[in-house]
CSV table of C-alpha atoms and ligand atoms in Angstrom, one decimal:
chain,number,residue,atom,x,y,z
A,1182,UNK,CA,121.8,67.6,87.5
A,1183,UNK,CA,125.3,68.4,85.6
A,1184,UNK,CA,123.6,70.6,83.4
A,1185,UNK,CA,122.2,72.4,87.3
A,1186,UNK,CA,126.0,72.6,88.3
A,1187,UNK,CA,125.9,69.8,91.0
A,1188,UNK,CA,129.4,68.6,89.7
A,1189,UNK,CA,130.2,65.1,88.9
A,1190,UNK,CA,131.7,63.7,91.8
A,1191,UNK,CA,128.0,64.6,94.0
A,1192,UNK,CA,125.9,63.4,90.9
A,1193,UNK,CA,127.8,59.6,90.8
A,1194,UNK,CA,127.4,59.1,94.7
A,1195,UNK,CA,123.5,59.9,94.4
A,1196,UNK,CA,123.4,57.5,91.6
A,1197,UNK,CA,124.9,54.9,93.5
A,1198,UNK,CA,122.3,55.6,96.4
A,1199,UNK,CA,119.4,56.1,94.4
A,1200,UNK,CA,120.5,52.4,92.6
A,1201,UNK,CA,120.4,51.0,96.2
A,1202,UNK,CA,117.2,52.6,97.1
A,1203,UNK,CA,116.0,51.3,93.7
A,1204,UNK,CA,116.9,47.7,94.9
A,1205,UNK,CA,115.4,47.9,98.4
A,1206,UNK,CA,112.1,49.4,97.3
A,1207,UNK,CA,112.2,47.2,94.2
A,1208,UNK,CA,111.2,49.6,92.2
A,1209,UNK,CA,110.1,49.1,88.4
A,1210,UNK,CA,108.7,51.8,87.5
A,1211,UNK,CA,110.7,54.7,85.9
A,1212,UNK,CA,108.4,57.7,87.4
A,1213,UNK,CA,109.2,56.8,90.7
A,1214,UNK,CA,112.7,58.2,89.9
A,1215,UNK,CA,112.5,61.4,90.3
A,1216,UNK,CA,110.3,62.0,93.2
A,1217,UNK,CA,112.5,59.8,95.3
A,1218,UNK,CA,115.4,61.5,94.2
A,1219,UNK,CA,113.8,65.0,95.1
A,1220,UNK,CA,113.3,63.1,98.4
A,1221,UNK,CA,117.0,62.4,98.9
A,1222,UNK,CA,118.1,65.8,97.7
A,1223,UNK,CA,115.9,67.8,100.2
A,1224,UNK,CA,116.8,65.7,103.0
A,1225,UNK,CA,120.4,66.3,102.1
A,1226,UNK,CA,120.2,70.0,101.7
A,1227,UNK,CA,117.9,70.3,105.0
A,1228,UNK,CA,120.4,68.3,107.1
A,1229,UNK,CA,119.2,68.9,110.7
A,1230,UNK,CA,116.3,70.9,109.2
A,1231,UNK,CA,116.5,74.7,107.3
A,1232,UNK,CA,118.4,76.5,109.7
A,1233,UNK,CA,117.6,80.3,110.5
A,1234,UNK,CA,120.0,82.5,111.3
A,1235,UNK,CA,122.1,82.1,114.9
A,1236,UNK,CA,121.3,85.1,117.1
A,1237,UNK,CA,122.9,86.7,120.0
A,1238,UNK,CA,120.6,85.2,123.3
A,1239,UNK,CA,120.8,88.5,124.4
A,1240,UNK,CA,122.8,91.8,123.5
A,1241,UNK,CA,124.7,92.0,119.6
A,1242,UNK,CA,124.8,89.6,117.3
A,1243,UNK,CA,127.6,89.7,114.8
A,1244,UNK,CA,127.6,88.4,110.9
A,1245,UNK,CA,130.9,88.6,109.5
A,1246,UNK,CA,130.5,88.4,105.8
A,1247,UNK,CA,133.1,86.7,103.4
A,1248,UNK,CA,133.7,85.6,99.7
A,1249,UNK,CA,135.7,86.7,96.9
A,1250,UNK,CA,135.1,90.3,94.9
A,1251,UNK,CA,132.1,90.3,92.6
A,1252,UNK,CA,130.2,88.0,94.3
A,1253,UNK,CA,127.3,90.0,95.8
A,1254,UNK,CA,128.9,90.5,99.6
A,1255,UNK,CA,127.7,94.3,100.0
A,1256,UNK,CA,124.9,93.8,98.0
A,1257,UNK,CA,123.8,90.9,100.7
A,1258,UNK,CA,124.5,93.0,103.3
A,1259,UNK,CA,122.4,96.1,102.5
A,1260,UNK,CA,119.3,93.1,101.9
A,1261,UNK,CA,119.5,91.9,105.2
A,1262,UNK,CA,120.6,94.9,106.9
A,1263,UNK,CA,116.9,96.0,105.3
A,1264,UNK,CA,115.2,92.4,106.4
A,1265,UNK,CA,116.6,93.2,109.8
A,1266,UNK,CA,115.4,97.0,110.6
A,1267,UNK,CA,111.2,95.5,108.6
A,1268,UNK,CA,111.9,93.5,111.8
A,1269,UNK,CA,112.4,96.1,114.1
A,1270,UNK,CA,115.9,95.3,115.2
A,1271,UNK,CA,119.2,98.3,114.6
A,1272,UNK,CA,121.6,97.4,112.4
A,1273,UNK,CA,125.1,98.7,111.9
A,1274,UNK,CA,127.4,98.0,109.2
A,1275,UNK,CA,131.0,97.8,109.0
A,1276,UNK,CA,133.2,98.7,105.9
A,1277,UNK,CA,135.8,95.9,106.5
A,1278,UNK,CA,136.9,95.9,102.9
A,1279,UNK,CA,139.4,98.4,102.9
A,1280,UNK,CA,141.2,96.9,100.0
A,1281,UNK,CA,139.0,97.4,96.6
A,1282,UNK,CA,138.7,100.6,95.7
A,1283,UNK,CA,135.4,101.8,96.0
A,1284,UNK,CA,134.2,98.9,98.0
A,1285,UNK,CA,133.2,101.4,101.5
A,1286,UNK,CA,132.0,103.8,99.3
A,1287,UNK,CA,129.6,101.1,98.0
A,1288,UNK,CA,128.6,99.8,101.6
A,1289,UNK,CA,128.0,103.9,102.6
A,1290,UNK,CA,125.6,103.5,99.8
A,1291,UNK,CA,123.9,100.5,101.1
A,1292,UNK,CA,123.9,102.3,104.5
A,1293,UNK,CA,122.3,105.4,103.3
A,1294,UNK,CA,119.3,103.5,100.9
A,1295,UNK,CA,118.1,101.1,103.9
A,1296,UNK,CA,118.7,103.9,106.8
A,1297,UNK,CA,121.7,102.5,109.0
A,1298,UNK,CA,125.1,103.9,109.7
A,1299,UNK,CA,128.5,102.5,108.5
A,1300,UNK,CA,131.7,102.5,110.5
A,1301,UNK,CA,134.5,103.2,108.4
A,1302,UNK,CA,137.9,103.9,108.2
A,1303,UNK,CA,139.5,105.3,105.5
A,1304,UNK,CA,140.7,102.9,102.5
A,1305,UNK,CA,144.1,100.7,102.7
A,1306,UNK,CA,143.4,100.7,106.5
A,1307,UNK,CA,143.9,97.7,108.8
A,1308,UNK,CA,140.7,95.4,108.6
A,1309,UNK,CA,140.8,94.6,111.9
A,1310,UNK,CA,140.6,98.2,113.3
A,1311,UNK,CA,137.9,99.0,111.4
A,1312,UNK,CA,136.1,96.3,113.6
A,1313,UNK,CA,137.3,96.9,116.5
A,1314,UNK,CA,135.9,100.6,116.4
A,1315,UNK,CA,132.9,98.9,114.6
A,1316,UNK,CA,131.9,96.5,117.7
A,1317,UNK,CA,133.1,99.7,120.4
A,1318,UNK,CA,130.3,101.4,118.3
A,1319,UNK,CA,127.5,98.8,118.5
A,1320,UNK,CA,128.0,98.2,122.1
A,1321,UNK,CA,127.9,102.2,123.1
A,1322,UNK,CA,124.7,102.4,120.8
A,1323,UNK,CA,123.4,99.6,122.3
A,1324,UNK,CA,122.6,97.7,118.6
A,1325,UNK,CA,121.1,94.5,117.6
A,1326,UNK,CA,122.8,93.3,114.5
A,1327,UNK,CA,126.7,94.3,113.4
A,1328,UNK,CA,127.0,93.0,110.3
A,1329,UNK,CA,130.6,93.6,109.2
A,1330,UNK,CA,131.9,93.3,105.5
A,1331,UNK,CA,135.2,92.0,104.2
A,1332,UNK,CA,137.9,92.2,101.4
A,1333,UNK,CA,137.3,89.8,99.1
A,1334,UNK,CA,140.6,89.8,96.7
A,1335,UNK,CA,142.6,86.1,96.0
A,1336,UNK,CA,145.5,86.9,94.1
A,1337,UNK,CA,147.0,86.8,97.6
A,1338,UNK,CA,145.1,84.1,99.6
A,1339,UNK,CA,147.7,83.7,102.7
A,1340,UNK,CA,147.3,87.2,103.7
A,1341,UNK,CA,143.8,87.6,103.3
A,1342,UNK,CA,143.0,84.8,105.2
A,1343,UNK,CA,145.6,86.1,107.9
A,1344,UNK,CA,143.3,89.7,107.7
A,1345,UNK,CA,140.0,87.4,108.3
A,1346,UNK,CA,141.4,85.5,111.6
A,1347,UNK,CA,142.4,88.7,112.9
A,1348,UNK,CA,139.3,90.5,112.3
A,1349,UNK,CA,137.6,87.1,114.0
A,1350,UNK,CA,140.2,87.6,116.7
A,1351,UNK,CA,138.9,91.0,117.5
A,1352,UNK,CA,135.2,89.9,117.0
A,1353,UNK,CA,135.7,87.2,119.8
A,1354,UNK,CA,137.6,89.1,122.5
A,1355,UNK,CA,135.2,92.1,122.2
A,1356,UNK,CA,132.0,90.0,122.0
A,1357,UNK,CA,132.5,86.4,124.0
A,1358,UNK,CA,130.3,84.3,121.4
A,1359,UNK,CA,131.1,86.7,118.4
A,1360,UNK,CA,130.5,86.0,115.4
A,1361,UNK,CA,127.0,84.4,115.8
A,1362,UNK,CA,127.8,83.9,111.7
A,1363,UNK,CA,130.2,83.5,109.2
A,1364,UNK,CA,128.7,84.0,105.6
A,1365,UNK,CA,130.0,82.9,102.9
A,1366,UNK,CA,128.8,84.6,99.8
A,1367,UNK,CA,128.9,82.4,96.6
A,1368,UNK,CA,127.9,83.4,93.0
A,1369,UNK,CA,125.2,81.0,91.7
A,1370,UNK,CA,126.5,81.2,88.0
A,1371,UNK,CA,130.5,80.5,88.9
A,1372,UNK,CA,129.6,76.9,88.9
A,1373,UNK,CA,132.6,74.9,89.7
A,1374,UNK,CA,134.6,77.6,91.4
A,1375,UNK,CA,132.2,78.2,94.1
A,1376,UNK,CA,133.2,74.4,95.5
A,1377,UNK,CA,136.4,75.8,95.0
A,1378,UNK,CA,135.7,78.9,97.0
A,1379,UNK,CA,134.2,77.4,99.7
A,1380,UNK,CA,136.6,74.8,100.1
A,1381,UNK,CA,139.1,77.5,100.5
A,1382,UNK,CA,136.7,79.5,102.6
A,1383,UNK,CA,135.4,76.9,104.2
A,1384,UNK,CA,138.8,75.6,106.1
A,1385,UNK,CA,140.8,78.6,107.1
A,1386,UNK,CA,138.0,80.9,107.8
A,1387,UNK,CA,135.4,79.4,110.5
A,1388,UNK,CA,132.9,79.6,108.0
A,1389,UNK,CA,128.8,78.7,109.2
A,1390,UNK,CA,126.6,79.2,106.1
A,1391,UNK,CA,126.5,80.0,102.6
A,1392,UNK,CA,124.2,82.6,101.1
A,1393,UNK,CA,123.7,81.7,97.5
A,1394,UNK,CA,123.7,84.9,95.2
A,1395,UNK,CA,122.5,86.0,91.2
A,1396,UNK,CA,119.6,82.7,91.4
A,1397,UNK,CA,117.7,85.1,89.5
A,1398,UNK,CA,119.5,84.1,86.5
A,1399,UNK,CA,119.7,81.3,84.7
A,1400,UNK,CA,121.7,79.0,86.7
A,1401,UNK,CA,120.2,76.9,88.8
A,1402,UNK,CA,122.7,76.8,91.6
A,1403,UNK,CA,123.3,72.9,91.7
A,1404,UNK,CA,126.2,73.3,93.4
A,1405,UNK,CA,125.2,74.2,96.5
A,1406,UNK,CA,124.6,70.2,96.8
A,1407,UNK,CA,127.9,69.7,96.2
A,1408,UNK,CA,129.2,71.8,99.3
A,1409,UNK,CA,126.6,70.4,101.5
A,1410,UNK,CA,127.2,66.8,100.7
A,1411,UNK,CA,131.1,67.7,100.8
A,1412,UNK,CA,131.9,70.1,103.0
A,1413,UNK,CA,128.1,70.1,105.3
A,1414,UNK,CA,127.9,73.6,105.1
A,1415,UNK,CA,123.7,74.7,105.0
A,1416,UNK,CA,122.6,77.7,102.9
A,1417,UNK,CA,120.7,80.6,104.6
A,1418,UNK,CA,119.7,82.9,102.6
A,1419,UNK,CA,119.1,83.1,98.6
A,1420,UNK,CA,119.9,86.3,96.6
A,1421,UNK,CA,117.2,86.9,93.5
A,1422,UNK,CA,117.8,90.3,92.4
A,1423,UNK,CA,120.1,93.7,92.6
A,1424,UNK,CA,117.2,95.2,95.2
A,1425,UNK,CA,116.6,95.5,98.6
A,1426,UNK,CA,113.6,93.1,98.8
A,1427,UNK,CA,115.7,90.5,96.7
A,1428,UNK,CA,116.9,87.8,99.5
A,1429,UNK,CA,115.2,84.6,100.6
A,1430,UNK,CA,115.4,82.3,103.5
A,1431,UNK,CA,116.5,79.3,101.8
A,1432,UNK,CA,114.1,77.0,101.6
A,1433,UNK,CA,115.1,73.0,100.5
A,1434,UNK,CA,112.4,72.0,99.2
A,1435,UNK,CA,111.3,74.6,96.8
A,1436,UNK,CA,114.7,74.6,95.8
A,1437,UNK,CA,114.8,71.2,94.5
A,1438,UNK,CA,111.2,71.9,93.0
A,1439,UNK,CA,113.0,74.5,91.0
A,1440,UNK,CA,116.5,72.4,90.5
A,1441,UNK,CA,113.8,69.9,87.5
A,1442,UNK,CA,111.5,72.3,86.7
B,1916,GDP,P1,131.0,92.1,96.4
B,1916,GDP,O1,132.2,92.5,95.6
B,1916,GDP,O2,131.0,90.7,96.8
B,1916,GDP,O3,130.7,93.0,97.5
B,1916,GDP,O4,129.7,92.1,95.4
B,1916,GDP,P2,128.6,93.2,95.1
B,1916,GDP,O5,127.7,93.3,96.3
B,1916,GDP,O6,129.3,94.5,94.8
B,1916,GDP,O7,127.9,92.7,93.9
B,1916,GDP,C1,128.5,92.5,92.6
B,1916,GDP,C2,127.4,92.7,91.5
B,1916,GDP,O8,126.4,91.6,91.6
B,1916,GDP,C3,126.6,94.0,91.7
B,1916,GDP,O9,126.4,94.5,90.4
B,1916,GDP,C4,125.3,93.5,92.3
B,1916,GDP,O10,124.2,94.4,92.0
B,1916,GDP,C5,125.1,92.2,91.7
B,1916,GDP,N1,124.3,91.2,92.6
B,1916,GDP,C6,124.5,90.9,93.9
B,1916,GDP,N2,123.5,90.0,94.3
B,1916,GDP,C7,122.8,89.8,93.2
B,1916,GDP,C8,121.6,88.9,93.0
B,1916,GDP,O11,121.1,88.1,93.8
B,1916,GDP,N3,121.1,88.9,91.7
B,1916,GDP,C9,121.6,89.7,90.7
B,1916,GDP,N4,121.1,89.6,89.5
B,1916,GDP,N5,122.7,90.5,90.9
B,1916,GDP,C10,123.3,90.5,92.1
């Protein structure tokens, strides 16, 4: 489980519970280890069961993605901006990271590949603007899904999490209920630092879920066991691959599969 990234601290406490389960079952046989600890691990992960995605009851629903650069936030977004129209729904992206320098052209990209229009602004511009004229857009075109991109740059934490409470600001008071989601985006193979991310993420921007990115690698992406048993926060989606079909629901128990195979 270290070698899967699940981090030390997690690994000791599901010793300790696997040594009392051990005791209450009276267990003496080795191969009953694993299976139980599978058990433990999927109930864990699954918490009140694998959550879909919250939806709008009626009108827009809004996603508000976040996560540092390099992470696979775009690339998440064009997947399940793509998952969304196979389902019949419209979709409209907003270029919210005006910050990194080429980051709305990438999204435009994103917009043009799956079919769905991007609301931008030009680059350095205020964040929150960009979703303001983003939501005024979805409600005159009448759309299902806004899902709306952020900067994703740390060397200056306090102001970027001031930029993603006043983009949430401007999500709320346009859209009572908005944002149905926030995403946070961690890379599978950062290890480590993605505890650290969302523990950072986690506290100062609302975050609702984690989508779990690059699993098509070698990392297992352990540490998503970590965050759930430290900071409850479920994983929704899976990211497998650079293309549009490439993004799973996450599913617990296949994941756990994977985690000893
Ligand atoms: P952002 O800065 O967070 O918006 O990250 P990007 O979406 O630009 O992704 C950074 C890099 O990771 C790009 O080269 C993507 O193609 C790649 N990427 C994103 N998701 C995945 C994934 O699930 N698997 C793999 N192998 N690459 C991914």
């Amino acid at each position: 489980m270290i070698g899967a990234d699940v981090g030390v601290h997690t690994v000791m406490e599901l010793i300790d519970d696997l040594r009392a389960e051990v005791r209450k079952r009276k267990i003496e046989d080795a191969s009953e280890l694993q299976p139980i600890l599978s058990e433990k691990l999927v109930e864990l992960l699954k918490g009140d069961g694998d959550p879909g995605l919250r939806m709008a009851d009626s009108g827009i629903t809004v996603i508000l993605f976040v996560g540092v650069n390099g992470v696979g936030k775009t690339t998440t977004i064009g997947k399940l901006a793509h998952r969304f129209k196979s389902e019949g729904k419209s979709v409209l992206l907003a270029a919210g990271d005006t910050f990194r320098a080429g980051a709305i052209e990438q999204l435009e990209v994103w917009g043009q590949r799956v079919g769905v229009d991007v609301i931008k602004q030009q680059s350095g511009s205020d964040p929150a603007a960009v979703m303001f004229d983003a939501v005024k857009a979805a409600k005159q075109r009448n759309v299902d899904v806004l899902l709306c991109d952020t900067a994703g740059r740390l060397q200056n934490k306090t102001n970027l999490m001031e930029e993603l409470n006043k983009i949430f600001r401007v999500i709320q008071r346009e859209i009572p209920g908005a944002p149905h989601e926030v995403l946070l985006v961690l890379d599978a193979t950062t290890g480590q630092n993605a505890l650290n991310q969302a523990k950072l993420f986690g506290e100062k921007s609302g975050v609702t879920g984690l989508v779990l990115t690059k699993l098509d690698g070698t990392a297992k992406g352990g540490i998503v066991i970590a965050i759930r048993n430290e900071l409850k926060l479920p994983v929704k989606f899976v990211g497998l691959g650079e293309k549009m079909d490439d993004l799973q629901q996450f599913d617990s128990e296949q994941f756990v599969h994977a985690l000893f195979a």
